[in-house]
PDB file of C-alpha atoms in Angstrom:
ATOM      1  CA  UNK A 419     129.697 141.865  21.647  1.00 48.00           C
ATOM      2  CA  UNK A 420     129.223 140.942  17.994  1.00 47.00           C
ATOM      3  CA  UNK A 421     132.224 142.914  16.693  1.00 46.00           C
ATOM      4  CA  UNK A 422     134.625 141.475  19.342  1.00 44.00           C
ATOM      5  CA  UNK A 423     133.402 137.849  18.560  1.00 46.00           C
ATOM      6  CA  UNK A 424     133.507 138.283  14.749  1.00 46.00           C
ATOM      7  CA  UNK A 425     137.110 139.756  14.894  1.00 43.00           C
ATOM      8  CA  UNK A 426     138.330 136.981  17.185  1.00 45.00           C
ATOM      9  CA  UNK A 427     136.815 134.314  15.081  1.00 46.00           C
ATOM     10  CA  UNK A 428     137.897 135.901  12.038  1.00 43.00           C
ATOM     11  CA  UNK A 429     141.493 136.076  13.381  1.00 45.00           C
ATOM     12  CA  UNK A 430     141.430 132.341  13.848  1.00 46.00           C
ATOM     13  CA  UNK A 431     139.976 131.628  10.565  1.00 41.00           C
ATOM     14  CA  UNK A 432     142.725 133.676   8.628  1.00 42.00           C
ATOM     15  CA  UNK A 433     145.529 131.730  10.753  1.00 42.00           C
ATOM     16  CA  UNK A 434     144.339 128.501  10.038  1.00 44.00           C
ATOM     17  CA  UNK A 435     142.048 128.506   6.701  1.00 43.00           C
ATOM     18  CA  UNK A 436     142.416 131.576   4.456  1.00 50.00           C
ATOM     19  CA  UNK A 437     139.697 131.129   2.023  1.00 59.00           C
ATOM     20  CA  UNK A 438     136.770 129.431   3.730  1.00 92.00           C
ATOM     21  CA  UNK A 439     134.312 130.099   6.722  1.00 96.00           C
ATOM     22  CA  UNK A 440     130.835 129.971   7.884  1.00 98.00           C
ATOM     23  CA  UNK A 441     128.230 131.668   9.858  1.00 98.00           C
ATOM     24  CA  UNK A 442     129.692 133.050  13.034  1.00 98.00           C
ATOM     25  CA  UNK A 443     126.731 134.862  14.680  1.00 98.00           C
ATOM     26  CA  UNK A 444     122.883 135.571  14.226  1.00 98.00           C
ATOM     27  CA  UNK A 445     120.641 138.489  14.966  1.00 98.00           C
ATOM     28  CA  UNK A 446     117.272 136.926  15.233  1.00 96.00           C
ATOM     29  CA  UNK A 447     114.222 139.379  15.949  1.00 90.00           C
ATOM     30  CA  UNK A 448     116.506 141.912  17.268  1.00 89.00           C
ATOM     31  CA  UNK A 449     118.556 139.472  19.832  1.00 96.00           C
ATOM     32  CA  UNK A 450     122.108 138.386  19.236  1.00 98.00           C
ATOM     33  CA  UNK A 451     123.059 134.772  19.317  1.00 98.00           C
ATOM     34  CA  UNK A 452     126.701 133.592  19.023  1.00 97.00           C
ATOM     35  CA  UNK A 453     127.691 130.691  16.744  1.00 98.00           C
ATOM     36  CA  UNK A 454     129.650 127.620  17.641  1.00 98.00           C
ATOM     37  CA  UNK A 455     133.446 128.432  17.336  1.00 97.00           C
ATOM     38  CA  UNK A 456     135.189 126.002  15.049  1.00 97.00           C
ATOM     39  CA  UNK A 457     138.644 124.740  15.523  1.00 96.00           C
ATOM     40  CA  UNK A 458     137.771 124.840  19.436  1.00 96.00           C
ATOM     41  CA  UNK A 459     136.790 121.965  21.596  1.00 97.00           C
ATOM     42  CA  UNK A 460     132.748 121.762  21.836  1.00 97.00           C
ATOM     43  CA  UNK A 461     133.383 121.295  25.766  1.00 97.00           C
ATOM     44  CA  UNK A 462     132.374 124.271  27.477  1.00 97.00           C
ATOM     45  CA  UNK A 463     130.706 125.992  24.395  1.00 98.00           C
ATOM     46  CA  UNK A 464     127.355 127.231  24.569  1.00 98.00           C
ATOM     47  CA  UNK A 465     125.498 128.258  21.223  1.00 98.00           C
ATOM     48  CA  UNK A 466     122.406 127.733  19.278  1.00 98.00           C
ATOM     49  CA  UNK A 467     124.493 126.282  16.612  1.00 98.00           C
ATOM     50  CA  UNK A 468     125.235 122.727  16.090  1.00 98.00           C
ATOM     51  CA  UNK A 469     128.823 121.856  16.390  1.00 98.00           C
ATOM     52  CA  UNK A 470     130.683 122.300  13.017  1.00 98.00           C
ATOM     53  CA  UNK A 471     134.607 121.722  13.202  1.00 97.00           C
ATOM     54  CA  UNK A 472     136.228 123.396  10.372  1.00 96.00           C
ATOM     55  CA  UNK A 473     136.015 126.220   7.922  1.00 97.00           C
ATOM     56  CA  UNK A 474     136.898 123.786   4.951  1.00 97.00           C
ATOM     57  CA  UNK A 475     134.027 122.851   2.498  1.00 98.00           C
ATOM     58  CA  UNK A 476     132.091 119.566   2.141  1.00 98.00           C
ATOM     59  CA  UNK A 477     132.810 118.796  -1.515  1.00 98.00           C
ATOM     60  CA  UNK A 478     130.735 115.602  -1.883  1.00 98.00           C
ATOM     61  CA  UNK A 479     126.772 116.200  -2.259  1.00 98.00           C
ATOM     62  CA  UNK A 480     126.242 112.796  -0.738  1.00 98.00           C
ATOM     63  CA  UNK A 481     128.383 113.599   2.506  1.00 98.00           C
ATOM     64  CA  UNK A 482     126.853 111.981   5.673  1.00 98.00           C
ATOM     65  CA  UNK A 483     127.593 115.457   7.359  1.00 98.00           C
ATOM     66  CA  UNK A 484     125.846 117.488   4.661  1.00 98.00           C
ATOM     67  CA  UNK A 485     122.723 118.377   6.717  1.00 98.00           C
ATOM     68  CA  UNK A 486     124.673 120.465   9.664  1.00 98.00           C
ATOM     69  CA  UNK A 487     128.272 120.322   8.581  1.00 98.00           C
ATOM     70  CA  UNK A 488     131.082 118.016  10.159  1.00 97.00           C
ATOM     71  CA  UNK A 489     130.141 117.042  12.559  1.00 96.00           C
ATOM     72  CA  UNK A 490     126.673 118.644  13.352  1.00 98.00           C
ATOM     73  CA  UNK A 491     126.667 117.109  17.068  1.00 98.00           C
ATOM     74  CA  UNK A 492     124.575 118.519  19.956  1.00 98.00           C
ATOM     75  CA  UNK A 493     126.633 120.512  22.337  1.00 98.00           C
ATOM     76  CA  UNK A 494     124.836 118.599  25.136  1.00 96.00           C
ATOM     77  CA  UNK A 495     124.355 120.775  28.237  1.00 97.00           C
ATOM     78  CA  UNK A 496     125.633 123.771  26.134  1.00 98.00           C
ATOM     79  CA  UNK A 497     123.262 123.404  23.424  1.00 98.00           C
ATOM     80  CA  UNK A 498     120.802 126.230  23.320  1.00 98.00           C
ATOM     81  CA  UNK A 499     117.778 127.114  21.347  1.00 98.00           C
ATOM     82  CA  UNK A 500     116.358 130.515  20.373  1.00 98.00           C
ATOM     83  CA  UNK A 501     112.761 131.182  21.069  1.00 98.00           C
ATOM     84  CA  UNK A 502     111.372 133.520  18.277  1.00 97.00           C
ATOM     85  CA  UNK A 503     107.873 134.168  16.861  1.00 98.00           C
ATOM     86  CA  UNK A 504     107.155 132.934  13.248  1.00 98.00           C
ATOM     87  CA  UNK A 505     107.616 136.119  10.835  1.00 98.00           C
ATOM     88  CA  UNK A 506     110.896 137.085  12.499  1.00 97.00           C
ATOM     89  CA  UNK A 507     113.890 138.158  10.527  1.00 97.00           C
ATOM     90  CA  UNK A 508     117.110 136.312  10.684  1.00 98.00           C
ATOM     91  CA  UNK A 509     120.333 138.138   9.854  1.00 98.00           C
ATOM     92  CA  UNK A 510     123.187 135.480   9.336  1.00 98.00           C
ATOM     93  CA  UNK A 511     126.732 136.881   9.918  1.00 98.00           C
ATOM     94  CA  UNK A 512     129.617 135.364   8.148  1.00 98.00           C
ATOM     95  CA  UNK A 513     133.272 135.799   8.356  1.00 97.00           C
ATOM     96  CA  UNK A 514     134.964 137.976   5.625  1.00 96.00           C
ATOM     97  CA  UNK A 515     133.528 135.876   2.974  1.00 97.00           C
ATOM     98  CA  UNK A 516     135.957 135.344   0.002  1.00 96.00           C
ATOM     99  CA  UNK A 517     133.741 133.773  -2.715  1.00 96.00           C
ATOM    100  CA  UNK A 518     131.528 135.844  -4.825  1.00 98.00           C
ATOM    101  CA  UNK A 519     130.168 133.090  -7.193  1.00 98.00           C
ATOM    102  CA  UNK A 520     127.224 130.832  -6.073  1.00 98.00           C
ATOM    103  CA  UNK A 521     123.909 130.664  -4.673  1.00 98.00           C
ATOM    104  CA  UNK A 522     122.560 131.234  -0.966  1.00 98.00           C
ATOM    105  CA  UNK A 523     120.141 128.933   0.366  1.00 99.00           C
ATOM    106  CA  UNK A 524     118.198 128.908   3.718  1.00 99.00           C
ATOM    107  CA  UNK A 525     116.349 125.773   5.035  1.00 99.00           C
ATOM    108  CA  UNK A 526     114.449 124.686   8.103  1.00 99.00           C
ATOM    109  CA  UNK A 527     113.345 121.271   9.448  1.00 99.00           C
ATOM    110  CA  UNK A 528     110.888 120.250  12.093  1.00 98.00           C
ATOM    111  CA  UNK A 529     112.421 118.466  14.875  1.00 98.00           C
ATOM    112  CA  UNK A 530     109.298 116.691  15.841  1.00 97.00           C
ATOM    113  CA  UNK A 531     110.529 117.105  19.350  1.00 97.00           C
ATOM    114  CA  UNK A 532     113.558 118.575  20.996  1.00 97.00           C
ATOM    115  CA  UNK A 533     116.071 119.502  18.315  1.00 98.00           C
ATOM    116  CA  UNK A 534     119.090 118.807  20.969  1.00 98.00           C
ATOM    117  CA  UNK A 535     118.220 115.109  20.617  1.00 97.00           C
ATOM    118  CA  UNK A 536     117.395 115.010  17.027  1.00 98.00           C
ATOM    119  CA  UNK A 537     119.648 113.618  14.148  1.00 98.00           C
ATOM    120  CA  UNK A 538     119.984 116.163  11.262  1.00 98.00           C
ATOM    121  CA  UNK A 539     120.054 113.749   8.699  1.00 98.00           C
ATOM    122  CA  UNK A 540     116.912 111.911   9.422  1.00 98.00           C
ATOM    123  CA  UNK A 541     114.805 115.099   9.182  1.00 98.00           C
ATOM    124  CA  UNK A 542     112.755 116.480   6.261  1.00 98.00           C
ATOM    125  CA  UNK A 543     114.148 119.860   5.198  1.00 99.00           C
ATOM    126  CA  UNK A 544     112.347 122.551   3.393  1.00 99.00           C
ATOM    127  CA  UNK A 545     113.510 125.599   1.688  1.00 99.00           C
ATOM    128  CA  UNK A 546     112.562 129.176   2.976  1.00 98.00           C
ATOM    129  CA  UNK A 547     114.936 131.330   0.887  1.00 98.00           C
ATOM    130  CA  UNK A 548     117.195 131.314  -2.121  1.00 98.00           C
ATOM    131  CA  UNK A 549     119.038 133.375  -4.605  1.00 98.00           C
ATOM    132  CA  UNK A 550     121.492 132.691  -7.304  1.00 98.00           C
ATOM    133  CA  UNK A 551     122.406 134.506 -10.389  1.00 98.00           C
ATOM    134  CA  UNK A 552     121.129 138.041  -9.984  1.00 98.00           C
ATOM    135  CA  UNK A 553     122.093 139.495 -13.292  1.00 98.00           C
ATOM    136  CA  UNK A 554     124.485 138.857 -16.066  1.00 97.00           C
ATOM    137  CA  UNK A 555     125.663 135.729 -17.636  1.00 97.00           C
ATOM    138  CA  UNK A 556     126.934 132.580 -15.382  1.00 97.00           C
ATOM    139  CA  UNK A 557     130.536 133.398 -16.118  1.00 97.00           C
ATOM    140  CA  UNK A 558     130.812 136.975 -15.455  1.00 95.00           C
ATOM    141  CA  UNK A 559     127.591 137.992 -13.948  1.00 97.00           C
ATOM    142  CA  UNK A 560     126.368 138.954 -10.281  1.00 98.00           C
ATOM    143  CA  UNK A 561     125.692 136.293  -7.790  1.00 98.00           C
ATOM    144  CA  UNK A 562     123.941 136.172  -4.561  1.00 98.00           C
ATOM    145  CA  UNK A 563     127.320 135.500  -2.638  1.00 98.00           C
ATOM    146  CA  UNK A 564     128.620 138.740  -4.155  1.00 98.00           C
ATOM    147  CA  UNK A 565     125.405 140.602  -2.582  1.00 98.00           C
ATOM    148  CA  UNK A 566     126.226 138.804   0.680  1.00 98.00           C
ATOM    149  CA  UNK A 567     129.794 140.142   0.597  1.00 98.00           C
ATOM    150  CA  UNK A 568     128.542 143.589  -0.421  1.00 98.00           C
ATOM    151  CA  UNK A 569     125.981 143.454   2.597  1.00 98.00           C
ATOM    152  CA  UNK A 570     128.735 143.239   5.081  1.00 98.00           C
ATOM    153  CA  UNK A 571     128.904 139.619   4.801  1.00 98.00           C
ATOM    154  CA  UNK A 572     125.304 138.980   5.922  1.00 98.00           C
ATOM    155  CA  UNK A 573     121.988 137.352   4.751  1.00 98.00           C
ATOM    156  CA  UNK A 574     118.671 138.459   5.969  1.00 98.00           C
ATOM    157  CA  UNK A 575     115.823 135.928   5.717  1.00 98.00           C
ATOM    158  CA  UNK A 576     112.337 136.084   7.071  1.00 98.00           C
ATOM    159  CA  UNK A 577     110.682 132.943   8.645  1.00 98.00           C
ATOM    160  CA  UNK A 578     107.439 132.227   7.290  1.00 98.00           C
ATOM    161  CA  UNK A 579     104.824 133.845   9.232  1.00 98.00           C
ATOM    162  CA  UNK A 580     102.280 130.981   8.855  1.00 98.00           C
ATOM    163  CA  UNK A 581     104.721 128.314  10.184  1.00 98.00           C
ATOM    164  CA  UNK A 582     103.239 125.810  12.562  1.00 98.00           C
ATOM    165  CA  UNK A 583     104.983 126.525  16.003  1.00 98.00           C
ATOM    166  CA  UNK A 584     107.519 123.755  17.124  1.00 98.00           C
ATOM    167  CA  UNK A 585     111.075 123.039  17.376  1.00 98.00           C
ATOM    168  CA  UNK A 586     112.971 123.637  14.188  1.00 99.00           C
ATOM    169  CA  UNK A 587     116.332 123.553  12.698  1.00 99.00           C
ATOM    170  CA  UNK A 588     117.431 126.597  10.707  1.00 98.00           C
ATOM    171  CA  UNK A 589     120.090 125.774   8.043  1.00 99.00           C
ATOM    172  CA  UNK A 590     122.092 128.514   6.123  1.00 98.00           C
ATOM    173  CA  UNK A 591     124.162 127.080   3.100  1.00 98.00           C
ATOM    174  CA  UNK A 592     126.380 128.802   0.778  1.00 98.00           C
ATOM    175  CA  UNK A 593     127.276 126.777  -2.437  1.00 98.00           C
ATOM    176  CA  UNK A 594     130.464 128.050  -3.887  1.00 98.00           C
ATOM    177  CA  UNK A 595     131.003 127.187  -7.531  1.00 98.00           C
ATOM    178  CA  UNK A 596     134.166 129.298  -8.513  1.00 97.00           C
ATOM    179  CA  UNK A 597     136.043 125.911  -9.005  1.00 97.00           C
ATOM    180  CA  UNK A 598     135.110 124.371 -12.178  1.00 97.00           C
ATOM    181  CA  UNK A 599     133.117 121.089 -11.522  1.00 97.00           C
ATOM    182  CA  UNK A 600     134.087 121.017  -7.845  1.00 98.00           C
ATOM    183  CA  UNK A 601     131.008 122.248  -5.671  1.00 98.00           C
ATOM    184  CA  UNK A 602     131.732 123.510  -2.254  1.00 98.00           C
ATOM    185  CA  UNK A 603     129.140 123.294   0.312  1.00 98.00           C
ATOM    186  CA  UNK A 604     129.028 125.338   3.443  1.00 98.00           C
ATOM    187  CA  UNK A 605     126.220 124.499   5.589  1.00 98.00           C
ATOM    188  CA  UNK A 606     125.394 125.473   9.428  1.00 98.00           C
ATOM    189  CA  UNK A 607     122.439 124.733  11.622  1.00 98.00           C
ATOM    190  CA  UNK A 608     120.925 126.802  14.496  1.00 98.00           C
ATOM    191  CA  UNK A 609     118.079 125.585  16.674  1.00 98.00           C
ATOM    192  CA  UNK A 610     114.900 127.572  17.232  1.00 98.00           C
ATOM    193  CA  UNK A 611     111.618 127.235  18.917  1.00 98.00           C
ATOM    194  CA  UNK A 612     109.102 128.787  16.762  1.00 98.00           C
ATOM    195  CA  UNK A 613     106.063 130.434  18.272  1.00 98.00           C
ATOM    196  CA  UNK A 614     102.978 131.842  17.029  1.00 98.00           C
ATOM    197  CA  UNK A 615      99.303 131.012  15.891  1.00 97.00           C
ATOM    198  CA  UNK A 616     100.310 129.610  12.386  1.00 98.00           C
ATOM    199  CA  UNK A 617      99.135 126.228  11.228  1.00 98.00           C
ATOM    200  CA  UNK A 618     101.018 125.826   7.905  1.00 98.00           C
ATOM    201  CA  UNK A 619     103.592 123.185   7.379  1.00 98.00           C
ATOM    202  CA  UNK A 620     105.194 121.984   3.960  1.00 98.00           C
ATOM    203  CA  UNK A 621     104.748 118.603   2.418  1.00 98.00           C
ATOM    204  CA  UNK A 622     105.419 116.617  -0.749  1.00 98.00           C
ATOM    205  CA  UNK A 623     108.099 117.735  -3.150  1.00 98.00           C
ATOM    206  CA  UNK A 624     109.095 120.792  -0.945  1.00 98.00           C
ATOM    207  CA  UNK A 625     110.499 118.164   1.667  1.00 98.00           C
ATOM    208  CA  UNK A 626     114.180 116.840   1.128  1.00 98.00           C
ATOM    209  CA  UNK A 627     116.907 114.788   2.954  1.00 98.00           C
ATOM    210  CA  UNK A 628     120.497 115.877   3.584  1.00 98.00           C
ATOM    211  CA  UNK A 629     122.301 114.084   2.103  1.00 98.00           C
ATOM    212  CA  UNK A 630     119.848 113.227  -0.778  1.00 98.00           C
ATOM    213  CA  UNK A 631     118.637 116.811  -1.910  1.00 98.00           C
ATOM    214  CA  UNK A 632     121.607 117.133  -4.063  1.00 98.00           C
ATOM    215  CA  UNK A 633     123.728 115.023  -6.694  1.00 98.00           C
ATOM    216  CA  UNK A 634     126.755 115.616  -9.012  1.00 98.00           C
ATOM    217  CA  UNK A 635     124.257 115.256 -11.909  1.00 97.00           C
ATOM    218  CA  UNK A 636     122.694 118.466 -10.886  1.00 98.00           C
ATOM    219  CA  UNK A 637     123.428 121.275 -13.445  1.00 97.00           C
ATOM    220  CA  UNK A 638     123.816 123.938 -10.598  1.00 98.00           C
ATOM    221  CA  UNK A 639     126.223 121.524  -8.617  1.00 98.00           C
ATOM    222  CA  UNK A 640     128.609 120.056 -11.355  1.00 98.00           C
ATOM    223  CA  UNK A 641     129.237 123.186 -13.340  1.00 97.00           C
ATOM    224  CA  UNK A 642     132.050 125.357 -14.795  1.00 98.00           C
ATOM    225  CA  UNK A 643     130.865 128.820 -14.688  1.00 97.00           C
ATOM    226  CA  UNK A 644     133.689 130.021 -16.621  1.00 97.00           C
ATOM    227  CA  UNK A 645     132.584 128.341 -19.877  1.00 95.00           C
ATOM    228  CA  UNK A 646     128.971 129.750 -19.702  1.00 93.00           C
ATOM    229  CA  UNK A 647     129.591 133.160 -21.195  1.00 93.00           C
ATOM    230  CA  UNK A 648     126.327 133.260 -23.038  1.00 95.00           C
ATOM    231  CA  UNK A 649     124.169 131.493 -20.503  1.00 95.00           C
ATOM    232  CA  UNK A 650     122.044 133.743 -18.454  1.00 97.00           C
ATOM    233  CA  UNK A 651     120.205 131.201 -16.298  1.00 97.00           C
ATOM    234  CA  UNK A 652     121.224 129.210 -13.467  1.00 98.00           C
ATOM    235  CA  UNK A 653     119.344 126.318 -11.614  1.00 98.00           C
ATOM    236  CA  UNK A 654     119.644 126.646  -7.907  1.00 98.00           C
ATOM    237  CA  UNK A 655     119.661 122.911  -6.735  1.00 98.00           C
ATOM    238  CA  UNK A 656     117.285 121.629  -4.007  1.00 98.00           C
ATOM    239  CA  UNK A 657     113.505 121.877  -3.883  1.00 98.00           C
ATOM    240  CA  UNK A 658     111.252 124.990  -4.508  1.00 98.00           C
ATOM    241  CA  UNK A 659     111.037 127.537  -1.825  1.00 98.00           C
ATOM    242  CA  UNK A 660     108.131 126.970   0.513  1.00 98.00           C
ATOM    243  CA  UNK A 661     106.645 130.328   1.508  1.00 94.00           C
ATOM    244  CA  UNK A 662     103.833 129.191   3.850  1.00 93.00           C
TER     245      UNK A 662
END
């Protein structure tokens, strides 16, 4: 099922946008879940993902759709949620991702009720996973997005085992920084119902809003990587990772 869906979505992507993309499908705790099919009407679609309409990036860190991409709407009767226990592994599958420079980030947000009726920009988001510059200099080193490409365009994340049960958004985001001083944000959101006996929940500086978490003054956002041949550190934007 995954191979067919992925190839179909990839063919559509190539025909419309040659260099961008997003999360096409998930494997969560061993179960497969299809993503929203961009460039198709949301009418009749069923997915755990929120609607995202284009493979193009968001280039403004204050964009109103930064939480779950444009336009992040609920699919109504077609909106699904995946019920998974805390501690589960999530494998996100992208299209044939073309950008090898930039960080990978994964966030969650408690919907405080049914996620289907939640507004993503109003929620408090916390980061559960991130990776940026893995080795070498900023200009010519190995980046997390390069690792994603090497792993068959996938990224594996573990939901914190101690997380309090409830309804959550899961937000994957790639920040492509291959164009000097012009960030490209690629976020997608999926709805989860987390089960288990955990009681932990983040607070304080771990919580951010989208938009609000990033700005063009962040050194990891407004950057010319090609001029940093002697710099071996990269500051991933956003809050610290909450591990539970």
